Amino acid sequence: MRKLHIKGLLFIALAVLTVMGVGIQTVPADAATYKTVSTQSLKTTAYHKKSTKGAVYNQSHTRKIANLKSYPNTTWYVSKKVVLRHGKTNAVYYYAVNGRHTVKGLIWHGYLKKGKAPFVLKKAKAAVAVNEETGKVVWSKHANTARPIASVSKIMTLYLVLQKIHTTSAKWSDHVKTSNKGLVAMGNSYSCGGFRFKSGHKYTVQELYYAALLDSSNNAAIALGQWVSGSNAKFINKMNAQAKHWNLGKAHFVSASGLENSDLRQFGYNYGSANANKVSAKDVAYIAQHLIQDYPQVLKDGQIGSKKVNGQTCYNYNNLLKGRKYYQANLKVDGLKTGYTPLAGYCFVGTAKKSGHNRIITVVLHDEDEFTETRSLMNYVYKNNLDK
């Protein structure tokens, strides 16, 4: 009998084990070929990933712990420089740990860049943070791009209502016409309403102000606009004129409520050729700045959790307020306005004044995590003293 070569015997053995269904875990040929040449302690320094490549390995470089692409916005804290030899080549690695101390190990130095990871908002399509006093933009993401803003539009509507109250003989107790069939139908609509105009009740400016601010009532906002200017068209022109007066180059309005014309058409309140109000995140922040500075009462009103208006509960959907799901006591959030349509997504303009800091205004547009991302943005601004 001819003797089988050792490789042939190994092949047969593997084949038999495979047929028998026995699993074999192979070890990479180079798994044990990394040798430590030197280790040097460093002053702990912040780094972040340089590209989508790279991984974190255990200290003997025999096991991958994590891929860096799974930690795109993580700051890694480096405390050691380790030189490893692989074959005839030496390579410099850093021993790093993430901020939560849940992942630690060796990362090749070429995959890291000195400095903390840039702050990002993953979900918002556009966002901004502004120093309320100076108007300085302290953080932004696509902040100059005009986008649909849904009911956030109402901060402009409410500004013009307050302007009329404070600069003319108009009073909070003035009655507003609410009998238009379109407005009544809008209030009864499941998707476009929520606040109903009841026949036989004469609604005041103040009642509709609360309905628009707290409950984001669309028919209340439109009725208030008609009260300000005499007609829906004239009021929308006034909104655009005010934006122009403030030099807001990325703001154009076709609706007092923030509803798109595709929804308003059925109620007879569509206006203009564009489908939606489009305003940049930065210009939304500047509208909010004017509202807060000129009529600061809106900050007190914006903290109201709910209010009865002619028997209907107007609920404030700002979930950063005290008692709400995303409340954080030290941020002291006291406003300002939520918004949503399928086109605009979830939008929120917020404002806060943390003790010892300046007031900031934040805006997030088309953000399904509008409250958590707003809170993250506010904390980032204050933690890094960007409000100064």
PDB file of N, CA, C and O in Angstrom, residues 130-137 155 159 246 248 281-296 298-299 336 349-351 359-363:
ATOM      1  N   VAL A 130     -29.307  79.356  18.254  1.00  0.00           N
ATOM      2  CA  VAL A 130     -29.017  80.791  18.145  1.00  0.00           C
ATOM      3  C   VAL A 130     -28.993  81.412  19.533  1.00  0.00           C
ATOM      4  O   VAL A 130     -29.826  81.083  20.395  1.00  0.00           O
ATOM      5  N   ASN A 131     -28.035  82.297  19.760  1.00  0.00           N
ATOM      6  CA  ASN A 131     -28.022  83.126  20.960  1.00  0.00           C
ATOM      7  C   ASN A 131     -29.177  84.113  20.843  1.00  0.00           C
ATOM      8  O   ASN A 131     -29.194  84.950  19.931  1.00  0.00           O
ATOM      9  N   GLU A 132     -30.136  84.034  21.757  1.00  0.00           N
ATOM     10  CA  GLU A 132     -31.343  84.856  21.636  1.00  0.00           C
ATOM     11  C   GLU A 132     -31.058  86.343  21.696  1.00  0.00           C
ATOM     12  O   GLU A 132     -31.671  87.146  20.982  1.00  0.00           O
ATOM     13  N   GLU A 133     -30.099  86.737  22.508  1.00  0.00           N
ATOM     14  CA  GLU A 133     -29.812  88.163  22.683  1.00  0.00           C
ATOM     15  C   GLU A 133     -29.139  88.759  21.453  1.00  0.00           C
ATOM     16  O   GLU A 133     -29.508  89.839  20.987  1.00  0.00           O
ATOM     17  N   THR A 134     -28.145  88.070  20.926  1.00  0.00           N
ATOM     18  CA  THR A 134     -27.339  88.631  19.835  1.00  0.00           C
ATOM     19  C   THR A 134     -27.767  88.158  18.452  1.00  0.00           C
ATOM     20  O   THR A 134     -27.416  88.766  17.445  1.00  0.00           O
ATOM     21  N   GLY A 135     -28.474  87.039  18.390  1.00  0.00           N
ATOM     22  CA  GLY A 135     -28.829  86.470  17.097  1.00  0.00           C
ATOM     23  C   GLY A 135     -27.708  85.660  16.462  1.00  0.00           C
ATOM     24  O   GLY A 135     -27.827  85.206  15.326  1.00  0.00           O
ATOM     25  N   LYS A 136     -26.618  85.468  17.196  1.00  0.00           N
ATOM     26  CA  LYS A 136     -25.483  84.707  16.660  1.00  0.00           C
ATOM     27  C   LYS A 136     -25.833  83.232  16.533  1.00  0.00           C
ATOM     28  O   LYS A 136     -26.325  82.621  17.466  1.00  0.00           O
ATOM     29  N   VAL A 137     -25.564  82.669  15.352  1.00  0.00           N
ATOM     30  CA  VAL A 137     -25.741  81.235  15.143  1.00  0.00           C
ATOM     31  C   VAL A 137     -24.562  80.514  15.789  1.00  0.00           C
ATOM     32  O   VAL A 137     -23.404  80.748  15.439  1.00  0.00           O
ATOM     33  N   ILE A 155     -45.770  80.907  14.685  1.00  0.00           N
ATOM     34  CA  ILE A 155     -45.072  81.928  15.468  1.00  0.00           C
ATOM     35  C   ILE A 155     -45.080  83.266  14.734  1.00  0.00           C
ATOM     36  O   ILE A 155     -45.086  84.322  15.363  1.00  0.00           O
ATOM     37  N   TYR A 159     -47.054  86.495  16.180  1.00  0.00           N
ATOM     38  CA  TYR A 159     -46.329  87.767  16.279  1.00  0.00           C
ATOM     39  C   TYR A 159     -47.202  88.908  15.759  1.00  0.00           C
ATOM     40  O   TYR A 159     -47.313  89.967  16.404  1.00  0.00           O
ATOM     41  N   TRP A 246     -37.653  92.054   7.997  1.00  0.00           N
ATOM     42  CA  TRP A 246     -36.600  91.488   8.855  1.00  0.00           C
ATOM     43  C   TRP A 246     -35.425  90.931   8.034  1.00  0.00           C
ATOM     44  O   TRP A 246     -34.510  90.331   8.602  1.00  0.00           O
ATOM     45  N   LEU A 248     -35.382  88.382   6.014  1.00  0.00           N
ATOM     46  CA  LEU A 248     -35.364  86.919   6.037  1.00  0.00           C
ATOM     47  C   LEU A 248     -35.467  86.419   4.600  1.00  0.00           C
ATOM     48  O   LEU A 248     -36.558  86.269   4.051  1.00  0.00           O
ATOM     49  N   ALA A 281     -34.295  76.985   8.761  1.00  0.00           N
ATOM     50  CA  ALA A 281     -34.214  76.845  10.217  1.00  0.00           C
ATOM     51  C   ALA A 281     -33.697  78.137  10.850  1.00  0.00           C
ATOM     52  O   ALA A 281     -34.175  78.562  11.908  1.00  0.00           O
ATOM     53  N   LYS A 282     -32.720  78.765  10.208  1.00  0.00           N
ATOM     54  CA  LYS A 282     -32.174  80.015  10.747  1.00  0.00           C
ATOM     55  C   LYS A 282     -33.214  81.118  10.771  1.00  0.00           C
ATOM     56  O   LYS A 282     -33.333  81.859  11.763  1.00  0.00           O
ATOM     57  N   ASP A 283     -34.004  81.232   9.700  1.00  0.00           N
ATOM     58  CA  ASP A 283     -35.016  82.281   9.664  1.00  0.00           C
ATOM     59  C   ASP A 283     -36.158  81.996  10.644  1.00  0.00           C
ATOM     60  O   ASP A 283     -36.750  82.934  11.205  1.00  0.00           O
ATOM     61  N   VAL A 284     -36.472  80.726  10.875  1.00  0.00           N
ATOM     62  CA  VAL A 284     -37.447  80.382  11.921  1.00  0.00           C
ATOM     63  C   VAL A 284     -36.938  80.878  13.271  1.00  0.00           C
ATOM     64  O   VAL A 284     -37.687  81.466  14.064  1.00  0.00           O
ATOM     65  N   ALA A 285     -35.655  80.659  13.534  1.00  0.00           N
ATOM     66  CA  ALA A 285     -35.066  81.103  14.800  1.00  0.00           C
ATOM     67  C   ALA A 285     -35.141  82.618  14.936  1.00  0.00           C
ATOM     68  O   ALA A 285     -35.405  83.144  16.032  1.00  0.00           O
ATOM     69  N   TYR A 286     -34.942  83.343  13.841  1.00  0.00           N
ATOM     70  CA  TYR A 286     -34.999  84.801  13.908  1.00  0.00           C
ATOM     71  C   TYR A 286     -36.425  85.305  14.117  1.00  0.00           C
ATOM     72  O   TYR A 286     -36.647  86.314  14.789  1.00  0.00           O
ATOM     73  N   ILE A 287     -37.410  84.607  13.548  1.00  0.00           N
ATOM     74  CA  ILE A 287     -38.814  84.967  13.824  1.00  0.00           C
ATOM     75  C   ILE A 287     -39.100  84.772  15.306  1.00  0.00           C
ATOM     76  O   ILE A 287     -39.706  85.625  15.963  1.00  0.00           O
ATOM     77  N   ALA A 288     -38.630  83.652  15.854  1.00  0.00           N
ATOM     78  CA  ALA A 288     -38.811  83.378  17.285  1.00  0.00           C
ATOM     79  C   ALA A 288     -38.100  84.424  18.133  1.00  0.00           C
ATOM     80  O   ALA A 288     -38.616  84.848  19.186  1.00  0.00           O
ATOM     81  N   GLN A 289     -36.930  84.858  17.694  1.00  0.00           N
ATOM     82  CA  GLN A 289     -36.185  85.890  18.422  1.00  0.00           C
ATOM     83  C   GLN A 289     -36.997  87.180  18.505  1.00  0.00           C
ATOM     84  O   GLN A 289     -37.118  87.787  19.576  1.00  0.00           O
ATOM     85  N   HIS A 290     -37.563  87.608  17.382  1.00  0.00           N
ATOM     86  CA  HIS A 290     -38.396  88.822  17.382  1.00  0.00           C
ATOM     87  C   HIS A 290     -39.618  88.642  18.276  1.00  0.00           C
ATOM     88  O   HIS A 290     -39.994  89.563  19.020  1.00  0.00           O
ATOM     89  N   LEU A 291     -40.236  87.476  18.221  1.00  0.00           N
ATOM     90  CA  LEU A 291     -41.425  87.209  19.034  1.00  0.00           C
ATOM     91  C   LEU A 291     -41.091  87.302  20.519  1.00  0.00           C
ATOM     92  O   LEU A 291     -41.802  87.963  21.293  1.00  0.00           O
ATOM     93  N   ILE A 292     -39.999  86.679  20.934  1.00  0.00           N
ATOM     94  CA  ILE A 292     -39.608  86.664  22.342  1.00  0.00           C
ATOM     95  C   ILE A 292     -39.181  88.046  22.820  1.00  0.00           C
ATOM     96  O   ILE A 292     -39.562  88.489  23.914  1.00  0.00           O
ATOM     97  N   GLN A 293     -38.410  88.740  22.005  1.00  0.00           N
ATOM     98  CA  GLN A 293     -37.893  90.051  22.427  1.00  0.00           C
ATOM     99  C   GLN A 293     -38.968  91.136  22.422  1.00  0.00           C
ATOM    100  O   GLN A 293     -38.993  91.988  23.311  1.00  0.00           O
ATOM    101  N   ASP A 294     -39.846  91.100  21.436  1.00  0.00           N
ATOM    102  CA  ASP A 294     -40.864  92.143  21.334  1.00  0.00           C
ATOM    103  C   ASP A 294     -42.063  91.870  22.237  1.00  0.00           C
ATOM    104  O   ASP A 294     -42.668  92.806  22.773  1.00  0.00           O
ATOM    105  N   TYR A 295     -42.388  90.594  22.429  1.00  0.00           N
ATOM    106  CA  TYR A 295     -43.564  90.227  23.223  1.00  0.00           C
ATOM    107  C   TYR A 295     -43.207  89.074  24.164  1.00  0.00           C
ATOM    108  O   TYR A 295     -43.638  87.924  23.973  1.00  0.00           O
ATOM    109  N   PRO A 296     -42.414  89.340  25.196  1.00  0.00           N
ATOM    110  CA  PRO A 296     -41.923  88.286  26.080  1.00  0.00           C
ATOM    111  C   PRO A 296     -43.001  87.521  26.833  1.00  0.00           C
ATOM    112  O   PRO A 296     -42.716  86.462  27.400  1.00  0.00           O
ATOM    113  N   VAL A 298     -45.023  85.723  25.631  1.00  0.00           N
ATOM    114  CA  VAL A 298     -45.184  84.433  24.976  1.00  0.00           C
ATOM    115  C   VAL A 298     -44.419  83.340  25.716  1.00  0.00           C
ATOM    116  O   VAL A 298     -44.766  82.160  25.639  1.00  0.00           O
ATOM    117  N   LEU A 299     -43.375  83.715  26.466  1.00  0.00           N
ATOM    118  CA  LEU A 299     -42.619  82.727  27.236  1.00  0.00           C
ATOM    119  C   LEU A 299     -43.445  82.204  28.404  1.00  0.00           C
ATOM    120  O   LEU A 299     -43.399  81.015  28.731  1.00  0.00           O
ATOM    121  N   LEU A 336     -41.259  76.460  22.545  1.00  0.00           N
ATOM    122  CA  LEU A 336     -42.127  77.537  22.104  1.00  0.00           C
ATOM    123  C   LEU A 336     -43.240  77.006  21.186  1.00  0.00           C
ATOM    124  O   LEU A 336     -44.391  77.312  21.396  1.00  0.00           O
ATOM    125  N   VAL A 349     -39.599  74.464  17.438  1.00  0.00           N
ATOM    126  CA  VAL A 349     -38.758  75.609  17.805  1.00  0.00           C
ATOM    127  C   VAL A 349     -38.844  75.720  19.318  1.00  0.00           C
ATOM    128  O   VAL A 349     -39.926  75.833  19.894  1.00  0.00           O
ATOM    129  N   GLY A 350     -37.681  75.615  19.957  1.00  0.00           N
ATOM    130  CA  GLY A 350     -37.637  75.630  21.414  1.00  0.00           C
ATOM    131  C   GLY A 350     -36.796  76.782  21.926  1.00  0.00           C
ATOM    132  O   GLY A 350     -36.013  77.385  21.188  1.00  0.00           O
ATOM    133  N   THR A 351     -36.961  77.082  23.195  1.00  0.00           N
ATOM    134  CA  THR A 351     -36.121  78.102  23.819  1.00  0.00           C
ATOM    135  C   THR A 351     -35.919  77.751  25.284  1.00  0.00           C
ATOM    136  O   THR A 351     -36.790  77.168  25.930  1.00  0.00           O
ATOM    137  N   ARG A 359     -30.030  82.987  27.157  1.00  0.00           N
ATOM    138  CA  ARG A 359     -31.137  82.276  26.505  1.00  0.00           C
ATOM    139  C   ARG A 359     -30.723  81.846  25.106  1.00  0.00           C
ATOM    140  O   ARG A 359     -30.053  82.587  24.382  1.00  0.00           O
ATOM    141  N   ILE A 360     -31.122  80.648  24.719  1.00  0.00           N
ATOM    142  CA  ILE A 360     -30.884  80.165  23.368  1.00  0.00           C
ATOM    143  C   ILE A 360     -32.212  79.795  22.714  1.00  0.00           C
ATOM    144  O   ILE A 360     -33.197  79.499  23.394  1.00  0.00           O
ATOM    145  N   ILE A 361     -32.208  79.858  21.407  1.00  0.00           N
ATOM    146  CA  ILE A 361     -33.347  79.416  20.596  1.00  0.00           C
ATOM    147  C   ILE A 361     -32.849  78.284  19.720  1.00  0.00           C
ATOM    148  O   ILE A 361     -31.794  78.394  19.082  1.00  0.00           O
ATOM    149  N   THR A 362     -33.584  77.180  19.690  1.00  0.00           N
ATOM    150  CA  THR A 362     -33.214  76.050  18.834  1.00  0.00           C
ATOM    151  C   THR A 362     -34.359  75.732  17.886  1.00  0.00           C
ATOM    152  O   THR A 362     -35.527  75.914  18.224  1.00  0.00           O
ATOM    153  N   VAL A 363     -33.989  75.256  16.712  1.00  0.00           N
ATOM    154  CA  VAL A 363     -34.983  74.841  15.715  1.00  0.00           C
ATOM    155  C   VAL A 363     -34.533  73.514  15.127  1.00  0.00           C
ATOM    156  O   VAL A 363     -33.372  73.360  14.742  1.00  0.00           O
TER     157      VAL A 363
END
